[in-house]
Amino acid sequence: VDYSPVVRRYLIGDDIARSVRQEPSRWVIDFNGRTLQDAAAFPLALDHLRATVKEMRASNSDRYARENWWLHGRPVTSMRNALASLPRYIAGTATGKRLLLVWCPAEWFPSNLVNAFAFDDDHTFGVLSSSIHEVWARDQSSTLEDRLRYTPTSAFATFPFPSPTSAARERIEEAG
């Protein structure tokens, strides 16, 4: 059985901030909304979850978690759909001293504490990693203690993305 559709590398903020390679240090079993019957096609993964997760989820106050114990949290369908057609996407730390970004292969699964940006172009990466965007993010986002807590609704959604000339766009793409 090929387990690659359900066993994925799992990216957390510390992987971005502390790993030189900025690669996931963990793996996750992600049945991505599959029914329990469909998940049974991956018996070793399902057995692992039965042994390590099912009992804990049985006492969870969240009905969804109790009834869907084999699923990795809630499906976040809009994020999954946005990333599905991309060969890579941009991920960033949600909380940290600095706003750090990394290119991620489509196969990596971002944790809920990683911001996933559904773009695969160097221009957007260059703009998001610019000092101008970081200053904007610090002004628009909240903090956790003394650390930036990047909030996509206030920092990303409100950011006035530039409309550069083609020469400037090329320089931004090169920097990205």
PDB file of C-alpha atoms in Angstrom:
ATOM      1  CA  VAL A   1       0.000   0.000   0.000  1.00  0.00           C
ATOM      2  CA  ASP A   2       1.300   3.452  -0.919  1.00  0.00           C
ATOM      3  CA  TYR A   3       0.841   5.609   2.183  1.00  0.00           C
ATOM      4  CA  SER A   4       2.031   8.883   0.626  1.00  0.00           C
ATOM      5  CA  PRO A   5      -1.533  10.168   0.107  1.00  0.00           C
ATOM      6  CA  VAL A   6      -2.166  10.064   3.875  1.00  0.00           C
ATOM      7  CA  VAL A   7       1.246  10.268   5.572  1.00  0.00           C
ATOM      8  CA  ARG A   8       2.697  13.728   5.006  1.00  0.00           C
ATOM      9  CA  ARG A   9       5.473  15.920   6.306  1.00  0.00           C
ATOM     10  CA  TYR A  10       4.031  18.354   8.866  1.00  0.00           C
ATOM     11  CA  LEU A  11       5.406  21.898   8.991  1.00  0.00           C
ATOM     12  CA  ILE A  12       5.254  23.862  12.243  1.00  0.00           C
ATOM     13  CA  GLY A  13       6.474  27.366  13.021  1.00  0.00           C
ATOM     14  CA  ASP A  14       9.573  26.118  14.842  1.00  0.00           C
ATOM     15  CA  ASP A  15      10.623  24.262  11.691  1.00  0.00           C
ATOM     16  CA  ILE A  16      10.624  27.565   9.827  1.00  0.00           C
ATOM     17  CA  ALA A  17      12.290  29.546  12.613  1.00  0.00           C
ATOM     18  CA  ARG A  18      14.803  27.083  14.021  1.00  0.00           C
ATOM     19  CA  SER A  19      15.746  24.651  11.282  1.00  0.00           C
ATOM     20  CA  VAL A  20      18.501  25.749   8.922  1.00  0.00           C
ATOM     21  CA  ARG A  21      16.785  23.854   6.104  1.00  0.00           C
ATOM     22  CA  GLN A  22      13.314  25.091   7.148  1.00  0.00           C
ATOM     23  CA  GLU A  23      11.916  21.592   6.584  1.00  0.00           C
ATOM     24  CA  PRO A  24       9.323  19.709   8.595  1.00  0.00           C
ATOM     25  CA  SER A  25      10.647  17.698  11.518  1.00  0.00           C
ATOM     26  CA  ARG A  26       7.412  15.757  11.972  1.00  0.00           C
ATOM     27  CA  TRP A  27       5.034  13.562  10.030  1.00  0.00           C
ATOM     28  CA  VAL A  28       1.260  13.482  10.239  1.00  0.00           C
ATOM     29  CA  ILE A  29      -1.436  11.038   9.228  1.00  0.00           C
ATOM     30  CA  ASP A  30      -3.940  13.101   7.293  1.00  0.00           C
ATOM     31  CA  PHE A  31      -6.952  11.286   5.915  1.00  0.00           C
ATOM     32  CA  ASN A  32      -8.211  14.595   4.495  1.00  0.00           C
ATOM     33  CA  GLY A  33     -11.910  14.056   5.084  1.00  0.00           C
ATOM     34  CA  ARG A  34     -11.946  10.388   4.098  1.00  0.00           C
ATOM     35  CA  THR A  35     -14.640   8.312   5.706  1.00  0.00           C
ATOM     36  CA  LEU A  36     -13.566   5.673   8.191  1.00  0.00           C
ATOM     37  CA  GLN A  37     -14.357   3.065   5.537  1.00  0.00           C
ATOM     38  CA  ASP A  38     -12.093   4.821   3.018  1.00  0.00           C
ATOM     39  CA  ALA A  39      -9.370   5.282   5.648  1.00  0.00           C
ATOM     40  CA  ALA A  40      -9.369   1.498   6.131  1.00  0.00           C
ATOM     41  CA  ALA A  41      -7.543   1.252   2.788  1.00  0.00           C
ATOM     42  CA  PHE A  42      -4.484   2.399   4.780  1.00  0.00           C
ATOM     43  CA  PRO A  43      -4.545  -0.186   7.594  1.00  0.00           C
ATOM     44  CA  LEU A  44      -1.198   0.583   9.236  1.00  0.00           C
ATOM     45  CA  ALA A  45      -1.985   4.289   9.493  1.00  0.00           C
ATOM     46  CA  LEU A  46      -5.477   3.622  10.812  1.00  0.00           C
ATOM     47  CA  ASP A  47      -4.169   1.064  13.339  1.00  0.00           C
ATOM     48  CA  HIS A  48      -1.621   3.606  14.561  1.00  0.00           C
ATOM     49  CA  LEU A  49      -4.386   6.153  15.158  1.00  0.00           C
ATOM     50  CA  ARG A  50      -6.552   3.561  16.904  1.00  0.00           C
ATOM     51  CA  ALA A  51      -3.677   2.854  19.283  1.00  0.00           C
ATOM     52  CA  THR A  52      -2.588   6.449  19.905  1.00  0.00           C
ATOM     53  CA  VAL A  53      -5.535   8.778  19.306  1.00  0.00           C
ATOM     54  CA  LYS A  54      -8.913   7.079  19.474  1.00  0.00           C
ATOM     55  CA  GLU A  55      -9.145   6.726  23.257  1.00  0.00           C
ATOM     56  CA  MET A  56      -8.125  10.328  23.873  1.00  0.00           C
ATOM     57  CA  ARG A  57     -10.609  11.611  21.305  1.00  0.00           C
ATOM     58  CA  ALA A  58     -13.424   9.520  22.823  1.00  0.00           C
ATOM     59  CA  SER A  59     -13.479  11.868  25.829  1.00  0.00           C
ATOM     60  CA  ASN A  60     -13.067  15.076  23.816  1.00  0.00           C
ATOM     61  CA  SER A  61     -15.784  17.648  24.494  1.00  0.00           C
ATOM     62  CA  ASP A  62     -15.825  18.504  20.781  1.00  0.00           C
ATOM     63  CA  ARG A  63     -18.388  16.225  19.129  1.00  0.00           C
ATOM     64  CA  TYR A  64     -16.654  16.479  15.737  1.00  0.00           C
ATOM     65  CA  ALA A  65     -13.333  15.279  17.218  1.00  0.00           C
ATOM     66  CA  ARG A  66     -15.066  12.409  19.055  1.00  0.00           C
ATOM     67  CA  GLU A  67     -17.007  11.203  16.045  1.00  0.00           C
ATOM     68  CA  ASN A  68     -14.186  11.691  13.518  1.00  0.00           C
ATOM     69  CA  TRP A  69     -11.291  10.482  15.672  1.00  0.00           C
ATOM     70  CA  TRP A  70      -9.237   9.299  12.639  1.00  0.00           C
ATOM     71  CA  LEU A  71      -9.201  12.765  11.017  1.00  0.00           C
ATOM     72  CA  HIS A  72      -6.480  15.311  11.689  1.00  0.00           C
ATOM     73  CA  GLY A  73      -8.564  18.132  13.107  1.00  0.00           C
ATOM     74  CA  ARG A  74     -11.073  19.957  10.967  1.00  0.00           C
ATOM     75  CA  PRO A  75     -10.633  19.750   7.194  1.00  0.00           C
ATOM     76  CA  VAL A  76     -10.003  23.478   6.418  1.00  0.00           C
ATOM     77  CA  THR A  77     -11.418  22.849   2.961  1.00  0.00           C
ATOM     78  CA  SER A  78     -10.840  26.369   1.659  1.00  0.00           C
ATOM     79  CA  MET A  79      -7.088  26.174   2.382  1.00  0.00           C
ATOM     80  CA  ARG A  80      -6.796  22.688   0.920  1.00  0.00           C
ATOM     81  CA  ASN A  81      -8.645  23.755  -2.238  1.00  0.00           C
ATOM     82  CA  ALA A  82      -6.500  26.869  -2.633  1.00  0.00           C
ATOM     83  CA  LEU A  83      -3.256  24.867  -2.338  1.00  0.00           C
ATOM     84  CA  ALA A  84      -4.407  21.809  -4.330  1.00  0.00           C
ATOM     85  CA  SER A  85      -3.422  22.991  -7.796  1.00  0.00           C
ATOM     86  CA  LEU A  86      -0.102  24.559  -6.810  1.00  0.00           C
ATOM     87  CA  PRO A  87       3.281  22.828  -7.119  1.00  0.00           C
ATOM     88  CA  ARG A  88       4.487  24.885  -4.136  1.00  0.00           C
ATOM     89  CA  TYR A  89       3.151  27.473  -1.723  1.00  0.00           C
ATOM     90  CA  ILE A  90       4.483  30.062   0.696  1.00  0.00           C
ATOM     91  CA  ALA A  91       4.360  29.380   4.432  1.00  0.00           C
ATOM     92  CA  GLY A  92       5.160  31.800   7.214  1.00  0.00           C
ATOM     93  CA  THR A  93       5.505  31.810  10.940  1.00  0.00           C
ATOM     94  CA  ALA A  94       2.334  32.868  12.705  1.00  0.00           C
ATOM     95  CA  THR A  95       4.183  33.978  15.835  1.00  0.00           C
ATOM     96  CA  GLY A  96       7.795  34.958  16.252  1.00  0.00           C
ATOM     97  CA  LYS A  97      10.368  37.679  16.702  1.00  0.00           C
ATOM     98  CA  ARG A  98      10.525  38.019  12.928  1.00  0.00           C
ATOM     99  CA  LEU A  99       8.214  37.246  10.052  1.00  0.00           C
ATOM    100  CA  LEU A 100       9.871  34.282   8.358  1.00  0.00           C
ATOM    101  CA  LEU A 101       8.725  32.746   5.090  1.00  0.00           C
ATOM    102  CA  VAL A 102       9.635  29.588   3.215  1.00  0.00           C
ATOM    103  CA  TRP A 103       8.735  27.861  -0.030  1.00  0.00           C
ATOM    104  CA  CYS A 104       6.941  24.574   0.610  1.00  0.00           C
ATOM    105  CA  PRO A 105       6.370  21.684  -1.765  1.00  0.00           C
ATOM    106  CA  ALA A 106       2.679  20.935  -2.185  1.00  0.00           C
ATOM    107  CA  GLU A 107       3.136  17.653  -0.276  1.00  0.00           C
ATOM    108  CA  TRP A 108       3.963  19.402   3.010  1.00  0.00           C
ATOM    109  CA  PHE A 109       1.044  19.914   5.375  1.00  0.00           C
ATOM    110  CA  PRO A 110       1.056  23.196   7.348  1.00  0.00           C
ATOM    111  CA  SER A 111       0.051  23.168  10.990  1.00  0.00           C
ATOM    112  CA  ASN A 112      -2.637  25.489  12.270  1.00  0.00           C
ATOM    113  CA  LEU A 113       0.127  27.754  13.637  1.00  0.00           C
ATOM    114  CA  VAL A 114       1.666  28.303  10.210  1.00  0.00           C
ATOM    115  CA  ASN A 115       0.236  30.784   7.743  1.00  0.00           C
ATOM    116  CA  ALA A 116      -0.155  29.209   4.314  1.00  0.00           C
ATOM    117  CA  PHE A 117      -0.292  31.578   1.346  1.00  0.00           C
ATOM    118  CA  ALA A 118      -1.718  30.084  -1.851  1.00  0.00           C
ATOM    119  CA  PHE A 119       0.807  31.611  -4.247  1.00  0.00           C
ATOM    120  CA  ASP A 120       3.580  29.934  -6.204  1.00  0.00           C
ATOM    121  CA  ASP A 121       5.196  32.977  -7.828  1.00  0.00           C
ATOM    122  CA  ASP A 122       8.474  34.638  -6.890  1.00  0.00           C
ATOM    123  CA  HIS A 123       6.972  38.130  -7.052  1.00  0.00           C
ATOM    124  CA  THR A 124       4.525  37.461  -4.212  1.00  0.00           C
ATOM    125  CA  PHE A 125       7.254  35.767  -2.174  1.00  0.00           C
ATOM    126  CA  GLY A 126       9.486  38.810  -2.702  1.00  0.00           C
ATOM    127  CA  VAL A 127       6.753  41.226  -1.642  1.00  0.00           C
ATOM    128  CA  LEU A 128       5.764  39.194   1.445  1.00  0.00           C
ATOM    129  CA  SER A 129       9.392  38.873   2.548  1.00  0.00           C
ATOM    130  CA  SER A 130      10.112  42.582   2.062  1.00  0.00           C
ATOM    131  CA  SER A 131      10.867  44.911   4.944  1.00  0.00           C
ATOM    132  CA  ILE A 132       7.889  47.041   3.861  1.00  0.00           C
ATOM    133  CA  HIS A 133       5.518  44.124   4.353  1.00  0.00           C
ATOM    134  CA  GLU A 134       7.058  43.272   7.721  1.00  0.00           C
ATOM    135  CA  VAL A 135       6.658  46.860   8.939  1.00  0.00           C
ATOM    136  CA  TRP A 136       3.040  46.747   7.751  1.00  0.00           C
ATOM    137  CA  ALA A 137       2.479  43.400   9.464  1.00  0.00           C
ATOM    138  CA  ARG A 138       3.904  44.680  12.747  1.00  0.00           C
ATOM    139  CA  ASP A 139       1.640  47.704  12.601  1.00  0.00           C
ATOM    140  CA  GLN A 140      -1.508  45.745  11.686  1.00  0.00           C
ATOM    141  CA  SER A 141      -1.064  42.532  13.668  1.00  0.00           C
ATOM    142  CA  SER A 142      -1.281  41.767  17.330  1.00  0.00           C
ATOM    143  CA  THR A 143       1.545  40.562  19.557  1.00  0.00           C
ATOM    144  CA  LEU A 144       2.110  37.656  21.893  1.00  0.00           C
ATOM    145  CA  GLU A 145       4.331  38.970  24.656  1.00  0.00           C
ATOM    146  CA  ASP A 146       7.027  40.722  22.592  1.00  0.00           C
ATOM    147  CA  ARG A 147       6.574  38.624  19.449  1.00  0.00           C
ATOM    148  CA  LEU A 148       4.740  39.389  16.237  1.00  0.00           C
ATOM    149  CA  ARG A 149       1.516  37.438  15.859  1.00  0.00           C
ATOM    150  CA  TYR A 150       0.894  37.667  12.129  1.00  0.00           C
ATOM    151  CA  THR A 151      -2.812  37.707  11.423  1.00  0.00           C
ATOM    152  CA  PRO A 152      -3.781  37.161   7.787  1.00  0.00           C
ATOM    153  CA  THR A 153      -7.053  39.068   8.097  1.00  0.00           C
ATOM    154  CA  SER A 154      -5.441  42.242   9.405  1.00  0.00           C
ATOM    155  CA  ALA A 155      -1.909  42.070   7.945  1.00  0.00           C
ATOM    156  CA  PHE A 156      -2.195  40.193   4.655  1.00  0.00           C
ATOM    157  CA  ALA A 157      -5.715  41.101   3.572  1.00  0.00           C
ATOM    158  CA  THR A 158      -5.148  44.818   4.167  1.00  0.00           C
ATOM    159  CA  PHE A 159      -1.646  45.031   2.687  1.00  0.00           C
ATOM    160  CA  PRO A 160      -1.519  47.312  -0.378  1.00  0.00           C
ATOM    161  CA  PHE A 161       0.271  45.001  -2.802  1.00  0.00           C
ATOM    162  CA  PRO A 162       2.351  47.005  -5.279  1.00  0.00           C
ATOM    163  CA  SER A 163       1.645  47.163  -9.001  1.00  0.00           C
ATOM    164  CA  PRO A 164       5.227  47.575 -10.173  1.00  0.00           C
ATOM    165  CA  THR A 165       6.553  48.278 -13.609  1.00  0.00           C
ATOM    166  CA  SER A 166       7.855  45.203 -15.405  1.00  0.00           C
ATOM    167  CA  ALA A 167      11.479  46.118 -14.556  1.00  0.00           C
ATOM    168  CA  ALA A 168      10.656  46.539 -10.858  1.00  0.00           C
ATOM    169  CA  ARG A 169       8.633  43.327 -10.905  1.00  0.00           C
ATOM    170  CA  GLU A 170      11.640  41.462 -12.281  1.00  0.00           C
ATOM    171  CA  ARG A 171      13.830  42.824  -9.458  1.00  0.00           C
ATOM    172  CA  ILE A 172      11.240  41.775  -6.865  1.00  0.00           C
ATOM    173  CA  GLU A 173      11.002  38.303  -8.439  1.00  0.00           C
ATOM    174  CA  GLU A 174      14.784  38.007  -8.420  1.00  0.00           C
ATOM    175  CA  ALA A 175      14.929  39.024  -4.766  1.00  0.00           C
ATOM    176  CA  GLY A 176      12.119  36.589  -3.962  1.00  0.00           C
TER     177      GLY A 176
END
